C-alpha positions as a Python dict, from the first residue, in 0.01 Angstrom:
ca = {
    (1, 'X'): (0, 0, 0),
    (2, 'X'): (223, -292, 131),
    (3, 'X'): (498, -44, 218),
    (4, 'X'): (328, 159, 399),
    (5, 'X'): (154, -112, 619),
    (6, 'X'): (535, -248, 649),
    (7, 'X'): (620, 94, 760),
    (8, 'X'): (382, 170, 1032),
    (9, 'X'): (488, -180, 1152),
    (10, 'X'): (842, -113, 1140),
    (11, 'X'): (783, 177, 1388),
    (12, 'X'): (481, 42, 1612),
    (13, 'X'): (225, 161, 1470),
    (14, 'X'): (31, -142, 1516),
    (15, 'X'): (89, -294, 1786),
    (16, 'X'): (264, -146, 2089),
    (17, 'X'): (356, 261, 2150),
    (18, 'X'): (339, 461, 1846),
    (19, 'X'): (608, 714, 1828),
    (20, 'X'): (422, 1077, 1628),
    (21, 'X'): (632, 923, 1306),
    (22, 'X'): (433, 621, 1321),
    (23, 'X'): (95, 811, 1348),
    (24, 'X'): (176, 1044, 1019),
    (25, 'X'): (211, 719, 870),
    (26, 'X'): (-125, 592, 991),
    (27, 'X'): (-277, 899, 806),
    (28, 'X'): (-139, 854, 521),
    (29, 'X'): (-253, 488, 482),
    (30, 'X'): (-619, 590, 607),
    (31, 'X'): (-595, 859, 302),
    (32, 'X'): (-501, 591, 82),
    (33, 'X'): (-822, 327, 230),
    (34, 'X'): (-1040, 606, 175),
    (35, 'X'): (-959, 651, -149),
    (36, 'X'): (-981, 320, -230),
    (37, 'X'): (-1325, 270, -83),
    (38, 'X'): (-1201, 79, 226),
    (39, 'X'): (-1425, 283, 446),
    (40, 'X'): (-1424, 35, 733),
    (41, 'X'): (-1059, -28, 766),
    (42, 'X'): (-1018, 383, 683),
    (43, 'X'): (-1208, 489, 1011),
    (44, 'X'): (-1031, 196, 1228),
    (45, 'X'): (-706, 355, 1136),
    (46, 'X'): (-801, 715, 1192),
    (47, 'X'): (-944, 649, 1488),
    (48, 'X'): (-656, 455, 1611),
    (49, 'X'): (-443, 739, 1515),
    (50, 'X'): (-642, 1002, 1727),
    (51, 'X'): (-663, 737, 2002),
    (52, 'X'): (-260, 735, 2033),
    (53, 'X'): (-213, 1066, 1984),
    (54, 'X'): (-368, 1154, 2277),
    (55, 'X'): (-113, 963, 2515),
    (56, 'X'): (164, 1209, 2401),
    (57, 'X'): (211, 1571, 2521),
    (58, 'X'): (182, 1854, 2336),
    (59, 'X'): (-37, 1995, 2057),
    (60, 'X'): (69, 1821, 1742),
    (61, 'X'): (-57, 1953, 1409),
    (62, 'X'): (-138, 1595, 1263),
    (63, 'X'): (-428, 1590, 1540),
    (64, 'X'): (-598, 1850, 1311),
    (65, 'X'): (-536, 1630, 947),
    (66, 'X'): (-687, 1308, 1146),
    (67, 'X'): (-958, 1483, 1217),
    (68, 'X'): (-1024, 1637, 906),
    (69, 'X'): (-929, 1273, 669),
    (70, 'X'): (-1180, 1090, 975),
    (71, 'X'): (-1442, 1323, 922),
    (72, 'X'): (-1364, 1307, 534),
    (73, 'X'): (-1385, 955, 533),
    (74, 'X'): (-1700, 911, 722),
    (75, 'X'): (-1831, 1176, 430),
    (76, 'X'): (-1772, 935, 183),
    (77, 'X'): (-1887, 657, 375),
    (78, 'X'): (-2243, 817, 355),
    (79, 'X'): (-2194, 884, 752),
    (80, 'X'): (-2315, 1278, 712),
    (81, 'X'): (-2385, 1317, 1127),
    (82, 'X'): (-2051, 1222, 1231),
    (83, 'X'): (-1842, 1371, 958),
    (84, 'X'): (-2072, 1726, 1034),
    (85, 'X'): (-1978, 1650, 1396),
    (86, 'X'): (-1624, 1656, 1363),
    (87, 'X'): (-1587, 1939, 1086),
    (88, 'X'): (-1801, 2146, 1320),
    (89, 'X'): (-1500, 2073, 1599),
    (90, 'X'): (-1206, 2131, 1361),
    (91, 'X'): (-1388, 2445, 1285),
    (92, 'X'): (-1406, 2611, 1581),
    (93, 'X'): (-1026, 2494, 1680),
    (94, 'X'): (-915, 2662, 1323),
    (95, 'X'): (-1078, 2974, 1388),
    (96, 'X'): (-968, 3029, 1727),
    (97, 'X'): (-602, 2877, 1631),
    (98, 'X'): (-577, 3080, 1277),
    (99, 'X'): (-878, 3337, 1245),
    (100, 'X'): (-1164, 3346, 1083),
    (101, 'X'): (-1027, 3435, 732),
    (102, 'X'): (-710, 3199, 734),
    (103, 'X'): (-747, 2971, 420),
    (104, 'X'): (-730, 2621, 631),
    (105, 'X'): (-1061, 2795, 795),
    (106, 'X'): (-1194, 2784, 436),
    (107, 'X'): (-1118, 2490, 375),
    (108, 'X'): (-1294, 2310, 664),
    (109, 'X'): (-1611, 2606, 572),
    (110, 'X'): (-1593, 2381, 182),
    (111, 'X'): (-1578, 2041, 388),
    (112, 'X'): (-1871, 2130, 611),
    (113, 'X'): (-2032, 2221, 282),
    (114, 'X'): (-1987, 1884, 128),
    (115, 'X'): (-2179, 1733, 401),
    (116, 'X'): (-2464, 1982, 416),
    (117, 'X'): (-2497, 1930, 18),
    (118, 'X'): (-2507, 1548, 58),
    (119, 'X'): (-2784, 1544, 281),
    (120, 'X'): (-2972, 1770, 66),
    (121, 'X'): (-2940, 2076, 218),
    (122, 'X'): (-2857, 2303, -88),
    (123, 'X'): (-2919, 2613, -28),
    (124, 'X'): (-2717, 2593, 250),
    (125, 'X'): (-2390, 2435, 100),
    (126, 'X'): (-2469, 2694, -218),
    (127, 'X'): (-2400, 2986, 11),
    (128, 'X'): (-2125, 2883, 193),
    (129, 'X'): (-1936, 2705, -130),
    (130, 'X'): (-1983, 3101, -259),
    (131, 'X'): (-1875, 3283, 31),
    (132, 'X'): (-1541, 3028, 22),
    (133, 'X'): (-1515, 3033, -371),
    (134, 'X'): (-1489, 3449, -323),
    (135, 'X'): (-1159, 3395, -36),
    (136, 'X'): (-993, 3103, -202),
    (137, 'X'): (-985, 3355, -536),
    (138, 'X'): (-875, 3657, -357),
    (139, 'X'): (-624, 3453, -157),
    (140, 'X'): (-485, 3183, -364),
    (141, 'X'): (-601, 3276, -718),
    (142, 'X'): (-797, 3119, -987),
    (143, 'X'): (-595, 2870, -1096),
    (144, 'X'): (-541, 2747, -736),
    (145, 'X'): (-664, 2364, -742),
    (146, 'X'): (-823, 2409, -404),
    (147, 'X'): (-999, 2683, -611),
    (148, 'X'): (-1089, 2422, -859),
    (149, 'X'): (-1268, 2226, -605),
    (150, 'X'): (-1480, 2429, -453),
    (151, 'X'): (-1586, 2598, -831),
    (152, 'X'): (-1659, 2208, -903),
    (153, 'X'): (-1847, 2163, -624),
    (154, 'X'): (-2053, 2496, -632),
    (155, 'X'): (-2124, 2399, -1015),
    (156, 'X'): (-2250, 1999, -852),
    (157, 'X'): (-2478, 2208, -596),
    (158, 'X'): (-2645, 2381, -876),
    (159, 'X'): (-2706, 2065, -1051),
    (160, 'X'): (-2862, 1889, -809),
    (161, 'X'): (-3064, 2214, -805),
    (162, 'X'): (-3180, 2209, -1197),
    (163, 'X'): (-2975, 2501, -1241),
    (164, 'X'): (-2801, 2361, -1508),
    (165, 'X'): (-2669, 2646, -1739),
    (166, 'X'): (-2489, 2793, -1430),
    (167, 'X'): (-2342, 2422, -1372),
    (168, 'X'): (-2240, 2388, -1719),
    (169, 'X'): (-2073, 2748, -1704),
    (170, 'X'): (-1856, 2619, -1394),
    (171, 'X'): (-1794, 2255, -1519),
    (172, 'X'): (-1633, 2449, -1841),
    (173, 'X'): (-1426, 2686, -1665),
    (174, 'X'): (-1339, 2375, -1413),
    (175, 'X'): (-1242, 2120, -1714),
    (176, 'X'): (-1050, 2366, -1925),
    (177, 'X'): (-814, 2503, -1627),
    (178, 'X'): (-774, 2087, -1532),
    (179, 'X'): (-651, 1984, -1876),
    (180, 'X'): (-399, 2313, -1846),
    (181, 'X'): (-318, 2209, -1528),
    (182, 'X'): (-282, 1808, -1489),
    (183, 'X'): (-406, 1724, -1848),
    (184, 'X'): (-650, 1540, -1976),
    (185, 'X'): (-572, 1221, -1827),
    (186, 'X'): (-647, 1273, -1452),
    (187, 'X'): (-872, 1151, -1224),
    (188, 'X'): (-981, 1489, -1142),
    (189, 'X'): (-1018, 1649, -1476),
    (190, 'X'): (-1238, 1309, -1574),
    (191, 'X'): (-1470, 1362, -1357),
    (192, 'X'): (-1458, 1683, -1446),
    (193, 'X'): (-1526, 1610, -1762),
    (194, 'X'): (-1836, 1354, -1671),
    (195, 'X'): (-1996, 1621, -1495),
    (196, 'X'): (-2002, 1783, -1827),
    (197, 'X'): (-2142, 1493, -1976),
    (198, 'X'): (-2436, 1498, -1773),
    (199, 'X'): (-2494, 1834, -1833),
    (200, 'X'): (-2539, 1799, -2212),
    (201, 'X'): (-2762, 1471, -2142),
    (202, 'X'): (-2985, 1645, -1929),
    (203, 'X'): (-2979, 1946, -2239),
    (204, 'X'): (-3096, 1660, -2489),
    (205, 'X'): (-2728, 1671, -2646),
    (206, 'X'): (-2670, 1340, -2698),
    (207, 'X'): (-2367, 1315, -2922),
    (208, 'X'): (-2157, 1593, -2676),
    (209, 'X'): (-2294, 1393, -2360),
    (210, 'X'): (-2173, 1075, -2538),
    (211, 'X'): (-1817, 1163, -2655),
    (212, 'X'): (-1790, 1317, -2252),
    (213, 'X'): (-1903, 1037, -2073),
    (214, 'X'): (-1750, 764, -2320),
    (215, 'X'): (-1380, 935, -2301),
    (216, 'X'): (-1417, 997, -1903),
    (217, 'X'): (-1501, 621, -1851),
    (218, 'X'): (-1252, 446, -2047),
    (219, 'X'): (-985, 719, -1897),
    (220, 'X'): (-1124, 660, -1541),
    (221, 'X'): (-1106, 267, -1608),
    (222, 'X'): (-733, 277, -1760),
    (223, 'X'): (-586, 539, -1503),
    (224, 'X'): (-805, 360, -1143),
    (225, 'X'): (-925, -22, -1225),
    (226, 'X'): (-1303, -128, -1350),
    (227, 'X'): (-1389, -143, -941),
    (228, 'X'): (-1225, 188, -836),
    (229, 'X'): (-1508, 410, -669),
    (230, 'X'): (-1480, 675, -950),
    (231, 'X'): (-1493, 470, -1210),
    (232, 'X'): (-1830, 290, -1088),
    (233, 'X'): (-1947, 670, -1080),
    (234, 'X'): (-1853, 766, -1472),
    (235, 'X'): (-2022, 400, -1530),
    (236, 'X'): (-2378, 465, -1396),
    (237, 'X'): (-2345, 799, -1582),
    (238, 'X'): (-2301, 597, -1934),
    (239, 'X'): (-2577, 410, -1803),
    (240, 'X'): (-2789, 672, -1737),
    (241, 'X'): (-2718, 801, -2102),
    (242, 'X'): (-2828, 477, -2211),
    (243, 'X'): (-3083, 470, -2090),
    (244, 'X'): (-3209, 791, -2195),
    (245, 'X'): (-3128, 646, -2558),
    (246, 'X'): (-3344, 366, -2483),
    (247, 'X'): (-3045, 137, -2467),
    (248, 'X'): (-3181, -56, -2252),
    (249, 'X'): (-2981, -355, -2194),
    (250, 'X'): (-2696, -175, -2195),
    (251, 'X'): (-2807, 19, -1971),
    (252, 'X'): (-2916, -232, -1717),
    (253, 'X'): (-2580, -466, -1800),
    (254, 'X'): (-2381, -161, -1672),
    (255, 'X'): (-2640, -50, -1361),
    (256, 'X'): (-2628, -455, -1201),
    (257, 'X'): (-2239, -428, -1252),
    (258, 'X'): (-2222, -71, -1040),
    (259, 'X'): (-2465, -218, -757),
    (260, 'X'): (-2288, -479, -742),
    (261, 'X'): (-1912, -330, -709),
    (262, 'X'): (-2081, -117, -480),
    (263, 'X'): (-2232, -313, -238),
    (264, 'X'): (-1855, -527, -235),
    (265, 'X'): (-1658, -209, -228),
    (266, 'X'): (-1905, 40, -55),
    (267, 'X'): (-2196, -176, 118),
    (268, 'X'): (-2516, -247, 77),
    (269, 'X'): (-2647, 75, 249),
    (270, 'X'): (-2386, 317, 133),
    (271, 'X'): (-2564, 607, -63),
    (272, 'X'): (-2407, 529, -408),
    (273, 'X'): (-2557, 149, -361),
    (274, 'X'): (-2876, 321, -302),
    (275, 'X'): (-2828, 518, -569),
    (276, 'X'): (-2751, 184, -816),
    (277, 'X'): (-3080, 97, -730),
    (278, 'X'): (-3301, 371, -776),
    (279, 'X'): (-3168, 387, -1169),
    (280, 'X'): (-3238, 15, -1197),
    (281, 'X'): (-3575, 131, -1053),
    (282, 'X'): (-3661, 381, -1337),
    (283, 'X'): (-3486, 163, -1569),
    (284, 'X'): (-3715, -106, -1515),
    (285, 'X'): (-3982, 130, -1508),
    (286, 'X'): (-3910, 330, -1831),
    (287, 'X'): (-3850, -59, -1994),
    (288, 'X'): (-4155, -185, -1904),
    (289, 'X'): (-4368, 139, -2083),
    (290, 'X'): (-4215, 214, -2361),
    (291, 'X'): (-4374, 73, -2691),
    (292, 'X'): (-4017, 165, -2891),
    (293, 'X'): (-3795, -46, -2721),
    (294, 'X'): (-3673, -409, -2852),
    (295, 'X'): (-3855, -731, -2727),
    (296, 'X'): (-3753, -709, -2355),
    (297, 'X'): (-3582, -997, -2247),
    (298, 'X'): (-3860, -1036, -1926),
    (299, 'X'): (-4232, -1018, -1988),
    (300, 'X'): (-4421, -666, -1870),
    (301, 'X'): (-4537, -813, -1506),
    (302, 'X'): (-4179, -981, -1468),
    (303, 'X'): (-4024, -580, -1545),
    (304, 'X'): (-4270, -410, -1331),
    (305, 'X'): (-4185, -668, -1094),
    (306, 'X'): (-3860, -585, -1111),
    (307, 'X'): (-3889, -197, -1054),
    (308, 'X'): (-4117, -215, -788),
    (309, 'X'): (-3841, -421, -582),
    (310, 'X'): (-3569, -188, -663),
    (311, 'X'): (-3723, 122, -584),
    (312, 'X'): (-3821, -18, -253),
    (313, 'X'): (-3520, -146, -154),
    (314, 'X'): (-3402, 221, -244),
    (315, 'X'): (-3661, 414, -56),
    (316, 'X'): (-3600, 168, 247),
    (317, 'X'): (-3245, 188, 252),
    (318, 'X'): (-3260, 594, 156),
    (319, 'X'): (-3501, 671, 449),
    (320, 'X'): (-3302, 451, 672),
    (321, 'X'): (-2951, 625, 604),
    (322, 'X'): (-3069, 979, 461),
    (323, 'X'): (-3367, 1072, 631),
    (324, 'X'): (-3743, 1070, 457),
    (325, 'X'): (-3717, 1403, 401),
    (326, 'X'): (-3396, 1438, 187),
    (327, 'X'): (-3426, 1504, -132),
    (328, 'X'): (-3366, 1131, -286),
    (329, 'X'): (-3537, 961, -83),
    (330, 'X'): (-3836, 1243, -172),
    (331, 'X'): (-3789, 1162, -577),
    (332, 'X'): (-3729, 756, -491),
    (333, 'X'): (-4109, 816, -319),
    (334, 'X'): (-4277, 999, -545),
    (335, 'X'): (-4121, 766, -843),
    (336, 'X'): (-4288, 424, -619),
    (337, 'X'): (-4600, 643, -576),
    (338, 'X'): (-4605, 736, -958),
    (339, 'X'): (-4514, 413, -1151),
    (340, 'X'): (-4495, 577, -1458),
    (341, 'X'): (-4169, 686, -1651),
    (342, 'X'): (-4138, 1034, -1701),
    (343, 'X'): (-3973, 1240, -2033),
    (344, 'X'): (-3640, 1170, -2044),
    (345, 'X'): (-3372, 1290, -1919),
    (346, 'X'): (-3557, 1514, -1716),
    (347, 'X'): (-3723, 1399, -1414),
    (348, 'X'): (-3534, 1099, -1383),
    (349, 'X'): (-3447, 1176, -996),
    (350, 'X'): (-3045, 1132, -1043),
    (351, 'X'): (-2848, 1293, -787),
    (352, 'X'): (-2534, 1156, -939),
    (353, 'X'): (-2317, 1455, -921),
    (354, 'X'): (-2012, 1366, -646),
    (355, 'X'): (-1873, 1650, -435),
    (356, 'X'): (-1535, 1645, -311),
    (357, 'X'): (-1335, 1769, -14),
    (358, 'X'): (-1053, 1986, -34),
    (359, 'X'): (-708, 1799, -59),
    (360, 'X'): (-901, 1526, -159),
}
């Protein structure tokens, strides 16, 4: 990271003309904040980028990979609009630049998709991720990792959908062609293999969703940092698994950790913060209710307490940032409205399945 802030110094990039060298560089670092979490200082960069390029003449291709890592970054950032904005104007300059069928096209077609799928629009994302997954086969084969992707991503839509034998089917195909591919121990194939995880867990298969999620976490952990934005992702899944086995402390030891890396890394109203607290919500919930669990280490009305505060900081910050009608902030609602745990795993209102953007 420090060489590349030296090098976009070393040409200009921050302070004074920047040459088209200097902007590349500028991308790259954004990529790099992005990935990282650094959302804010991500978008300022990006932006900066786009800003300078338009004082030079010409049409230079890095205009089209700013737009696409801004738009990418405001994604993650939980700011749907404005990445759906700009993926909606890279679109229509690919098309008329490339065609309609040119494989950057499909691409931006899997981006858009991303976006529609995080603000709960489903059906939507699950057509398009299909008509993309059919042209990224016939044009760059199977194996492709862009392929990859977009099969992950059409298996995360049909999670968060309940389909979850026609998940599991693509989250197999996915993991197996990863560990070929980059082997076991990659970012990619780990979350690969977490997805998995939660399929089994939500199947009642404790000891396959266990040996997933455990080997995907300490993997994530070793190969990104405790804090990384991945790893805080594989961690509320072991918590979730937790607390379906009535771990309970566990559980919540490993749900307070993730809120709070997430409201230093992410912020307080970034949709995986939001997230963090709607699990706290039903673990509360599910603690406070169930006559198996150890001696709680908070009496009943201190626990209820508890989950009635986090699932209404949840449904505040969710209707604030996603809308009252997406589907979150509809489960974080009904679970306030219900105060009652439901059979577990099932019904727990976890939308925990990431999506990711091609090249990402």
């Amino acid at each position: 990271m420090t060489l590349y802030t030296q090098a976009v110094k070393d040409l200009g990039g921050l302070r004074g003309p920047k040459s088209i060298r200097a902007i590349e560089i500028m991308n790259l670092l954004g990529l790099l904040y992005t990935d990282q979490g650094n959302y804010e200082a991500a978008e300022e960069l990006l932006r900066d980028g786009l800003e300078a390029l338009g004082k030079h003449d010409g049409d230079h291709e890095v205009a089209l990979h700013l737009m696409k890592n801004l738009a990418n970054c405001y994604q993650r950032h939980g700011k749907y609009r404005a990445a759906e904005s700009i993926f909606q104007d890279l679109l229509q300059i690919e098309k008329q630049k490339l065609g309609p069928d040119h494989i950057e096209v499909q691409f931006t077609l899997g981006n858009l998709a991303v976006v529609h799928a995080s603000q709960g629009h489903f059906k939507k994302a699950e057509k398009i991720f299909e008509s993309v997954l059919e042209q990224e086969e016939n044009q760059l084969g199977r194996g492709h990792s862009e392929v990859l992707v977009t099969t992950q991503n059409l298996a995360s839509v049909y999670f968060d959908q309940n389909q979850y034998n026609k998940a599991l089917k693509l989250y197999k195909t996915v993991l197996e062609r990863r560990k070929e591919i980059l082997g076991l121990d990659h970012p990619y194939t780990l979350d690969t293999l977490a997805s998995l995880g939660m399929i089994f867990l939500h199947h009642e298969n404790f000891a396959q969703a266990s040996s997933s999620l455990e080997r995907a976490f300490s993997g994530t952990k070793k190969l990104l940092g405790p804090k990384h934005p991945r790893t805080l992702r594989v961690m509320e899944d072991l918590a979730i698994l937790y607390l379906s086995q009535i771990k309970y402390t566990e559980s919540e030891e490993y749900l307070l950790y993730v809120l709070k890396e997430n409201e230093n890394i992410q912020g307080s109203n970034h949709p995986d913060t939001l997230q963090a607290l709607h699990n706290l919500g039903i673990l509360y919930q599910k603690w406070s209710s169930d006559m198996q669990a150890d001696q709680p280490p908070a009496s009943t009305e201190e626990l209820c307490r508890k989950f009635d505060f986090f699932f209404e900081s949840a449904l505040t910050g969710r209707k604030r940032i996603l809308g009252p009608e997406h589907p979150c902030t509809l489960v974080t609602a009904q679970q306030l409205e219900r105060k009652e745990h439901g059979p577990p795993p099932r019904g727990l209102g976890i939308f925990s399945r990431k999506l990711f953007s091609s090249s990402e």
